[in-house]
PDB file of C-alpha atoms in Angstrom:
ATOM      1  CA  UNK A  23      -0.048  -7.424  -1.855  1.00 75.00           C
ATOM      2  CA  UNK A  24       1.036  -4.925  -4.478  1.00 81.00           C
ATOM      3  CA  UNK A  25      -0.411  -5.102  -8.003  1.00 84.00           C
ATOM      4  CA  UNK A  26       2.668  -6.551  -9.624  1.00 79.00           C
ATOM      5  CA  UNK A  27       2.955  -9.346  -7.207  1.00 79.00           C
ATOM      6  CA  UNK A  28      -0.635 -10.061  -7.592  1.00 78.00           C
ATOM      7  CA  UNK A  29      -0.586 -10.207 -11.291  1.00 79.00           C
ATOM      8  CA  UNK A  30       2.493 -12.580 -11.177  1.00 79.00           C
ATOM      9  CA  UNK A  31       0.876 -14.961  -8.767  1.00 80.00           C
ATOM     10  CA  UNK A  32      -2.343 -15.021 -10.813  1.00 84.00           C
ATOM     11  CA  UNK A  33      -0.304 -15.949 -14.093  1.00 85.00           C
ATOM     12  CA  UNK A  34       1.224 -19.055 -12.434  1.00 88.00           C
ATOM     13  CA  UNK A  35      -1.823 -21.141 -12.907  1.00 90.00           C
ATOM     14  CA  UNK A  36      -2.308 -20.783 -16.742  1.00 91.00           C
ATOM     15  CA  UNK A  37       1.691 -21.143 -17.093  1.00 90.00           C
ATOM     16  CA  UNK A  38       1.550 -24.353 -14.809  1.00 92.00           C
ATOM     17  CA  UNK A  39      -1.321 -25.881 -16.824  1.00 93.00           C
ATOM     18  CA  UNK A  40       0.518 -25.060 -20.038  1.00 91.00           C
ATOM     19  CA  UNK A  41       3.636 -26.590 -18.959  1.00 91.00           C
ATOM     20  CA  UNK A  42       1.953 -29.764 -17.771  1.00 92.00           C
ATOM     21  CA  UNK A  43       0.000 -30.331 -20.968  1.00 93.00           C
ATOM     22  CA  UNK A  44       3.034 -29.512 -22.963  1.00 91.00           C
ATOM     23  CA  UNK A  45       4.775 -32.293 -21.163  1.00 91.00           C
ATOM     24  CA  UNK A  46       1.734 -34.585 -21.452  1.00 93.00           C
ATOM     25  CA  UNK A  47       1.230 -35.094 -17.888  1.00 93.00           C
ATOM     26  CA  UNK A  48      -2.061 -35.582 -16.171  1.00 94.00           C
ATOM     27  CA  UNK A  49      -2.785 -33.780 -12.851  1.00 94.00           C
ATOM     28  CA  UNK A  50      -2.745 -37.183 -11.236  1.00 95.00           C
ATOM     29  CA  UNK A  51       0.679 -37.964 -12.303  1.00 95.00           C
ATOM     30  CA  UNK A  52       2.057 -34.611 -11.466  1.00 95.00           C
ATOM     31  CA  UNK A  53       0.596 -34.824  -7.914  1.00 95.00           C
ATOM     32  CA  UNK A  54       2.056 -38.300  -7.559  1.00 95.00           C
ATOM     33  CA  UNK A  55       5.466 -37.315  -8.581  1.00 94.00           C
ATOM     34  CA  UNK A  56       5.633 -33.954  -6.746  1.00 94.00           C
ATOM     35  CA  UNK A  57       3.830 -34.970  -3.449  1.00 95.00           C
ATOM     36  CA  UNK A  58       1.346 -32.155  -3.960  1.00 95.00           C
ATOM     37  CA  UNK A  59      -2.210 -33.072  -3.432  1.00 96.00           C
ATOM     38  CA  UNK A  60      -4.530 -33.295  -6.503  1.00 95.00           C
ATOM     39  CA  UNK A  61      -6.800 -30.821  -5.134  1.00 96.00           C
ATOM     40  CA  UNK A  62      -3.960 -28.250  -4.515  1.00 95.00           C
ATOM     41  CA  UNK A  63      -2.724 -28.729  -8.155  1.00 95.00           C
ATOM     42  CA  UNK A  64      -6.298 -28.214  -9.386  1.00 95.00           C
ATOM     43  CA  UNK A  65      -6.882 -25.064  -7.468  1.00 94.00           C
ATOM     44  CA  UNK A  66      -3.397 -23.685  -8.343  1.00 93.00           C
ATOM     45  CA  UNK A  67      -4.112 -24.024 -12.158  1.00 93.00           C
ATOM     46  CA  UNK A  68      -7.675 -22.463 -11.836  1.00 93.00           C
ATOM     47  CA  UNK A  69      -6.256 -19.605  -9.818  1.00 89.00           C
ATOM     48  CA  UNK A  70      -8.239 -20.548  -6.734  1.00 92.00           C
ATOM     49  CA  UNK A  71      -4.927 -20.931  -4.653  1.00 92.00           C
ATOM     50  CA  UNK A  72      -1.866 -18.877  -4.429  1.00 89.00           C
ATOM     51  CA  UNK A  73       1.349 -20.583  -4.885  1.00 88.00           C
ATOM     52  CA  UNK A  74       4.426 -20.704  -2.472  1.00 89.00           C
ATOM     53  CA  UNK A  75       8.015 -21.592  -2.919  1.00 89.00           C
ATOM     54  CA  UNK A  76       7.390 -24.916  -1.272  1.00 93.00           C
ATOM     55  CA  UNK A  77       5.144 -25.632  -4.227  1.00 93.00           C
ATOM     56  CA  UNK A  78       7.028 -24.061  -6.949  1.00 91.00           C
ATOM     57  CA  UNK A  79      10.264 -26.049  -6.431  1.00 91.00           C
ATOM     58  CA  UNK A  80       8.902 -29.623  -6.823  1.00 93.00           C
ATOM     59  CA  UNK A  81       6.694 -28.417  -9.689  1.00 93.00           C
ATOM     60  CA  UNK A  82       9.718 -26.892 -11.669  1.00 91.00           C
ATOM     61  CA  UNK A  83      11.801 -29.867 -10.897  1.00 90.00           C
ATOM     62  CA  UNK A  84       9.310 -32.295 -12.124  1.00 92.00           C
ATOM     63  CA  UNK A  85       8.404 -30.172 -15.261  1.00 90.00           C
ATOM     64  CA  UNK A  86      12.054 -29.866 -15.976  1.00 88.00           C
ATOM     65  CA  UNK A  87      11.953 -26.099 -16.030  1.00 81.00           C
ATOM     66  CA  UNK A  88      12.922 -23.402 -13.660  1.00 81.00           C
ATOM     67  CA  UNK A  89      10.704 -21.322 -11.255  1.00 84.00           C
ATOM     68  CA  UNK A  90      11.517 -18.274 -13.460  1.00 82.00           C
ATOM     69  CA  UNK A  91       9.455 -20.079 -16.284  1.00 84.00           C
ATOM     70  CA  UNK A  92       6.398 -20.668 -13.884  1.00 86.00           C
ATOM     71  CA  UNK A  93       6.230 -17.225 -12.484  1.00 84.00           C
ATOM     72  CA  UNK A  94       6.925 -15.594 -15.921  1.00 81.00           C
ATOM     73  CA  UNK A  95      10.266 -13.801 -14.828  1.00 77.00           C
ATOM     74  CA  UNK A  96      11.855 -11.572 -17.455  1.00 72.00           C
ATOM     75  CA  UNK A  97      14.898 -12.677 -19.510  1.00 68.00           C
ATOM     76  CA  UNK A  98      18.037 -11.272 -18.078  1.00 67.00           C
ATOM     77  CA  UNK A  99      19.880 -11.167 -21.373  1.00 67.00           C
ATOM     78  CA  UNK A 100      22.579 -13.375 -20.262  1.00 67.00           C
ATOM     79  CA  UNK A 101      22.061 -16.881 -22.029  1.00 62.00           C
ATOM     80  CA  UNK A 102      24.147 -18.626 -19.350  1.00 65.00           C
ATOM     81  CA  UNK A 103      21.364 -17.890 -16.772  1.00 62.00           C
ATOM     82  CA  UNK A 104      18.730 -19.409 -18.793  1.00 58.00           C
ATOM     83  CA  UNK A 105      20.397 -22.776 -20.270  1.00 58.00           C
ATOM     84  CA  UNK A 106      17.993 -25.224 -21.593  1.00 60.00           C
ATOM     85  CA  UNK A 107      19.151 -28.842 -21.730  1.00 58.00           C
ATOM     86  CA  UNK A 108      20.152 -30.077 -25.355  1.00 54.00           C
ATOM     87  CA  UNK A 109      19.349 -33.616 -26.217  1.00 51.00           C
ATOM     88  CA  UNK A 110      21.535 -35.162 -28.887  1.00 50.00           C
ATOM     89  CA  UNK A 111      20.774 -38.352 -30.799  1.00 48.00           C
ATOM     90  CA  UNK A 112      23.845 -40.452 -30.424  1.00 48.00           C
ATOM     91  CA  UNK A 113      22.896 -43.439 -32.471  1.00 47.00           C
ATOM     92  CA  UNK A 114      24.579 -44.068 -35.758  1.00 47.00           C
ATOM     93  CA  UNK A 115      23.185 -45.523 -38.979  1.00 46.00           C
ATOM     94  CA  UNK A 116      23.563 -49.055 -37.710  1.00 44.00           C
ATOM     95  CA  UNK A 117      22.188 -48.242 -34.130  1.00 44.00           C
ATOM     96  CA  UNK A 118      25.744 -48.326 -32.768  1.00 41.00           C
ATOM     97  CA  UNK A 119      26.740 -45.538 -30.291  1.00 40.00           C
ATOM     98  CA  UNK A 120      28.509 -42.727 -32.162  1.00 41.00           C
ATOM     99  CA  UNK A 121      31.307 -41.160 -30.075  1.00 41.00           C
ATOM    100  CA  UNK A 122      31.643 -37.395 -30.046  1.00 40.00           C
ATOM    101  CA  UNK A 123      35.148 -36.072 -30.260  1.00 38.00           C
ATOM    102  CA  UNK A 124      36.205 -32.880 -29.302  1.00 37.00           C
ATOM    103  CA  UNK A 125      38.222 -31.024 -31.841  1.00 37.00           C
ATOM    104  CA  UNK A 126      41.231 -29.316 -30.530  1.00 39.00           C
ATOM    105  CA  UNK A 127      42.902 -26.509 -32.196  1.00 39.00           C
ATOM    106  CA  UNK A 128      46.540 -26.814 -33.190  1.00 43.00           C
ATOM    107  CA  UNK A 129      48.773 -23.851 -33.047  1.00 45.00           C
ATOM    108  CA  UNK A 130      50.220 -22.973 -36.360  1.00 47.00           C
ATOM    109  CA  UNK A 131      53.598 -24.557 -36.746  1.00 47.00           C
ATOM    110  CA  UNK A 132      56.386 -21.889 -36.861  1.00 48.00           C
ATOM    111  CA  UNK A 133      59.340 -22.514 -39.184  1.00 51.00           C
ATOM    112  CA  UNK A 134      62.528 -23.386 -37.397  1.00 56.00           C
ATOM    113  CA  UNK A 135      65.443 -21.297 -38.047  1.00 52.00           C
ATOM    114  CA  UNK A 136      68.826 -23.203 -39.048  1.00 53.00           C
TER     115      UNK A 136
END
């Protein structure tokens, strides 16, 4: 294994733990949700076990992130490739659902010739 690959895989554990704690998930709840054993998750976070794609996919899905976030992939510069979900509050003052209406641009009216 080359040096870059080794450093990338070593950094997965702290990133995984950071995302898990940020989402206020326990190791037990993450293990149950992903089907990955508690022991494996604990060893991943502590760096005692190397990760695989089969482990990263369910972890990224459950942590509502992407694999790039777990492995520390560099940003590509294209924001369309790193979309983050946006949560809007759709409740009005009285608690009723507000409706979002798309605004359409109307073409400027041209004067009609007689």
